[in-house]
XYZ file of C-alpha atoms in Angstrom:
245
model
C -11.300 22.856 5.488
C -13.853 20.374 3.427
C -11.820 17.265 2.069
C -14.671 15.128 -0.565
C -14.265 11.386 0.607
C -12.562 9.342 -1.731
C -13.634 6.190 -3.864
C -11.318 3.003 -3.415
C -10.792 -0.062 -5.546
C -8.475 -2.954 -3.823
C -8.550 -6.615 -4.113
C -8.894 -7.573 -0.922
C -10.384 -7.546 2.342
C -6.895 -6.931 4.063
C -6.259 -4.468 1.001
C -9.016 -2.335 2.217
C -7.665 -3.011 5.528
C -4.512 -0.809 4.647
C -5.990 1.801 2.742
C -7.765 3.053 4.880
C -5.207 3.169 7.717
C -3.359 4.700 4.801
C -6.188 6.851 4.018
C -6.905 7.992 8.013
C -2.909 9.060 8.261
C -3.414 11.166 5.117
C -6.797 13.069 6.930
C -8.648 11.681 4.217
C -12.046 9.239 4.144
C -13.375 7.046 2.048
C -16.737 7.224 0.348
C -16.837 3.709 -0.576
C -14.722 0.535 -1.746
C -14.753 -1.723 -4.525
C -13.388 -5.299 -3.576
C -12.349 -6.924 -6.998
C -10.597 -10.262 -8.025
C -7.662 -9.135 -10.259
C -9.031 -9.393 -13.563
C -12.022 -7.656 -12.677
C -9.605 -4.927 -10.870
C -8.589 -4.251 -14.107
C -11.802 -3.694 -15.927
C -12.855 -1.327 -13.559
C -9.941 0.339 -13.160
C -10.568 1.666 -16.535
C -14.093 2.911 -15.387
C -13.430 4.308 -12.291
C -10.815 6.426 -14.475
C -13.421 7.810 -16.521
C -14.447 8.910 -12.897
C -11.485 10.440 -11.512
C -11.871 13.336 -14.585
C -14.610 14.379 -12.027
C -13.095 13.928 -8.847
C -10.409 12.086 -6.887
C -10.097 8.086 -6.583
C -7.615 5.497 -5.505
C -6.835 2.547 -6.761
C -4.351 -0.480 -4.987
C -3.146 -3.813 -6.627
C -0.291 -6.104 -5.719
C 2.403 -6.601 -8.169
C 2.591 -10.173 -7.397
C 5.171 -12.102 -9.598
C 5.714 -9.121 -12.445
C 8.453 -7.657 -13.402
C 8.292 -3.665 -13.037
C 5.825 -1.691 -11.240
C 5.842 0.296 -14.238
C 4.691 -2.008 -16.771
C 1.676 -3.226 -15.101
C 0.849 -0.177 -14.885
C 0.894 0.897 -18.190
C -0.853 -2.613 -19.116
C -3.580 -1.896 -16.642
C -4.019 2.095 -17.381
C -2.112 3.542 -19.802
C -3.710 7.057 -19.942
C -4.658 7.708 -15.919
C -7.099 10.619 -15.393
C -5.824 14.021 -13.261
C -7.786 12.621 -10.580
C -6.682 8.965 -10.674
C -4.337 7.960 -8.241
C -3.118 3.812 -9.066
C -0.406 2.283 -6.557
C 0.814 -0.890 -6.876
C 2.240 -2.934 -3.521
C 5.594 -4.068 -4.325
C 5.172 -7.351 -4.013
C 2.329 -7.646 -1.965
C 0.367 -5.721 1.137
C 2.261 -7.745 2.776
C 5.517 -6.457 2.120
C 4.288 -2.715 3.500
C 2.867 -4.673 7.022
C 6.588 -6.200 7.328
C 8.191 -2.559 6.774
C 6.970 -1.727 9.868
C 9.155 -4.345 11.928
C 9.191 -3.393 15.407
C 5.380 -2.992 15.380
C 4.751 -6.615 13.081
C 7.596 -8.119 15.535
C 5.722 -7.562 18.589
C 2.413 -8.761 17.203
C 3.548 -11.999 15.778
C 5.852 -12.155 18.937
C 8.664 -13.089 17.384
C 12.547 -11.355 17.612
C 12.790 -8.426 15.420
C 15.953 -9.452 13.612
C 13.730 -12.459 12.332
C 12.010 -9.544 10.527
C 13.355 -9.391 6.554
C 14.984 -5.631 7.039
C 13.814 -5.318 2.857
C 10.334 -6.752 2.539
C 9.706 -5.434 -1.292
C 12.969 -8.300 -2.554
C 11.388 -10.762 -1.102
C 9.745 -12.920 -3.767
C 6.709 -13.571 -1.625
C 6.769 -11.090 1.105
C 3.209 -13.442 2.570
C 4.691 -16.286 2.526
C 7.444 -15.062 4.977
C 4.690 -13.492 7.165
C 3.850 -17.212 7.920
C 7.018 -18.407 8.607
C 7.221 -15.615 11.068
C 3.955 -16.722 12.753
C 5.399 -20.386 12.920
C 7.832 -18.999 15.326
C 5.601 -16.779 16.991
C 5.537 -17.297 21.086
C 2.102 -16.879 20.779
C -0.761 -19.993 20.486
C -3.138 -17.272 18.926
C -0.865 -16.184 16.383
C 0.169 -19.660 14.997
C -3.378 -21.378 15.214
C -4.474 -18.088 13.195
C -1.986 -17.340 10.965
C -0.445 -20.475 10.074
C -1.825 -23.553 8.319
C -2.302 -26.625 10.143
C -0.507 -29.815 8.959
C -1.890 -31.543 5.676
C -3.514 -28.265 4.917
C -3.085 -27.212 1.266
C -3.745 -23.561 1.898
C -0.923 -21.085 2.069
C -2.112 -19.475 4.971
C -4.209 -20.277 8.692
C -7.741 -19.612 9.179
C -8.247 -16.263 10.908
C -5.338 -14.377 8.626
C -7.040 -12.541 6.782
C -8.984 -11.213 9.943
C -5.910 -11.061 12.164
C -3.894 -9.485 9.450
C -6.623 -6.733 8.878
C -6.373 -5.943 12.718
C -3.002 -5.746 12.973
C -3.405 -2.812 9.661
C -6.284 -1.064 10.934
C -4.929 -0.210 14.993
C -1.248 -1.163 15.134
C 1.024 -0.398 11.612
C 1.791 2.894 11.188
C 2.365 3.644 7.432
C 4.357 6.567 7.360
C 6.681 4.755 9.311
C 6.851 1.415 7.496
C 7.478 4.103 4.191
C 10.759 4.162 5.299
C 11.261 0.784 4.302
C 9.071 0.529 1.423
C 9.585 2.319 -1.057
C 6.202 1.966 -3.116
C 4.508 1.999 0.121
C 6.337 5.955 0.486
C 5.111 6.541 -3.083
C 1.368 5.441 -2.197
C 1.485 7.940 0.372
C 2.787 11.142 -1.061
C 0.234 10.099 -4.125
C -2.454 10.107 -1.044
C -0.531 13.446 0.128
C -1.734 14.846 -3.219
C -5.168 13.536 -3.778
C -5.654 15.367 -0.375
C -4.769 18.519 -2.290
C -7.366 17.697 -4.741
C -10.218 16.532 -2.823
C -10.014 19.547 -0.857
C -10.164 21.975 -4.505
C -6.846 23.621 -3.656
C -4.078 22.217 -5.675
C -3.708 25.360 -8.002
C -4.522 23.236 -11.003
C -1.542 21.039 -10.418
C -2.422 17.745 -11.804
C -1.467 14.155 -10.245
C 0.521 13.493 -13.577
C 3.087 15.995 -12.756
C 3.329 14.437 -8.838
C 3.617 11.224 -9.831
C 7.225 11.885 -10.590
C 8.128 12.971 -7.580
C 8.134 9.609 -5.630
C 11.304 8.513 -4.861
C 13.724 8.216 -1.982
C 15.418 11.524 -0.891
C 18.643 10.030 -0.316
C 20.974 11.873 2.300
C 18.244 13.643 4.045
C 18.207 13.415 7.906
C 14.408 13.032 8.162
C 12.701 9.985 6.651
C 11.833 9.806 3.158
C 8.083 9.280 3.977
C 8.160 12.560 6.080
C 10.102 14.765 3.513
C 8.584 13.598 0.500
C 4.896 14.812 1.956
C 6.282 18.372 2.991
C 7.581 18.384 -0.558
C 4.641 17.563 -2.600
C 2.523 19.671 0.321
C 4.486 23.000 -0.478
C 4.709 21.801 -4.728
C 8.307 21.477 -4.786
C 9.882 20.382 -7.903
C 11.230 16.644 -8.647
C 13.496 14.098 -7.249
C 15.052 11.420 -9.287
C 12.891 8.186 -9.889
C 14.560 4.725 -10.391
C 14.377 2.349 -13.756
C 11.698 0.750 -12.157
C 10.748 3.383 -9.608
C 6.727 3.742 -9.915
């Protein structure tokens, strides 16, 4: 099955590494990446949404300090095209990386018990990640991720390089999705994008699938796998929480 590559819009270099890994896991290729700061991201998103009427697109930005993802989505893109998969990382993409708890603990050389078990509830996932790095047994991790004393920057000099390396080589988005609802929903959206990119979605649009994104409670499997199977088979809808997107 030949699948068309998917153009992607993200905010930065680390986001690109994260999305590239998600695409690999989803059996998709990136056509090209567009990296934009948030104001430009918002402008480009509307323009690229027009292109998404004719081919699949993926866009990702952080929720940051906004109250709720659906409000940001409505504000940024009130009428998404059928081929546009626009997702929000709650609160930042670092929460998605932290959600692969055992893997990130090994990478940082810290005890897994120190890694927050519910990273999307952290007010500042990046700060939590840097605080973990401060306790690392690895000098390279400490010097790379933690800012030097007196440095006004929030992260160390090799932060983007090292965390992008982690995303590419060690992070498992399917495993992380079990602790990250917003990542889980993004993986479901990518799975649907695969159907659209392959031209085999049977006329279903992404608008119909976007409601099919919340946890399946009480399943004997990981929520991410169950949801991906559900979307693949085109089965019904699962409930979405009041702030779910």
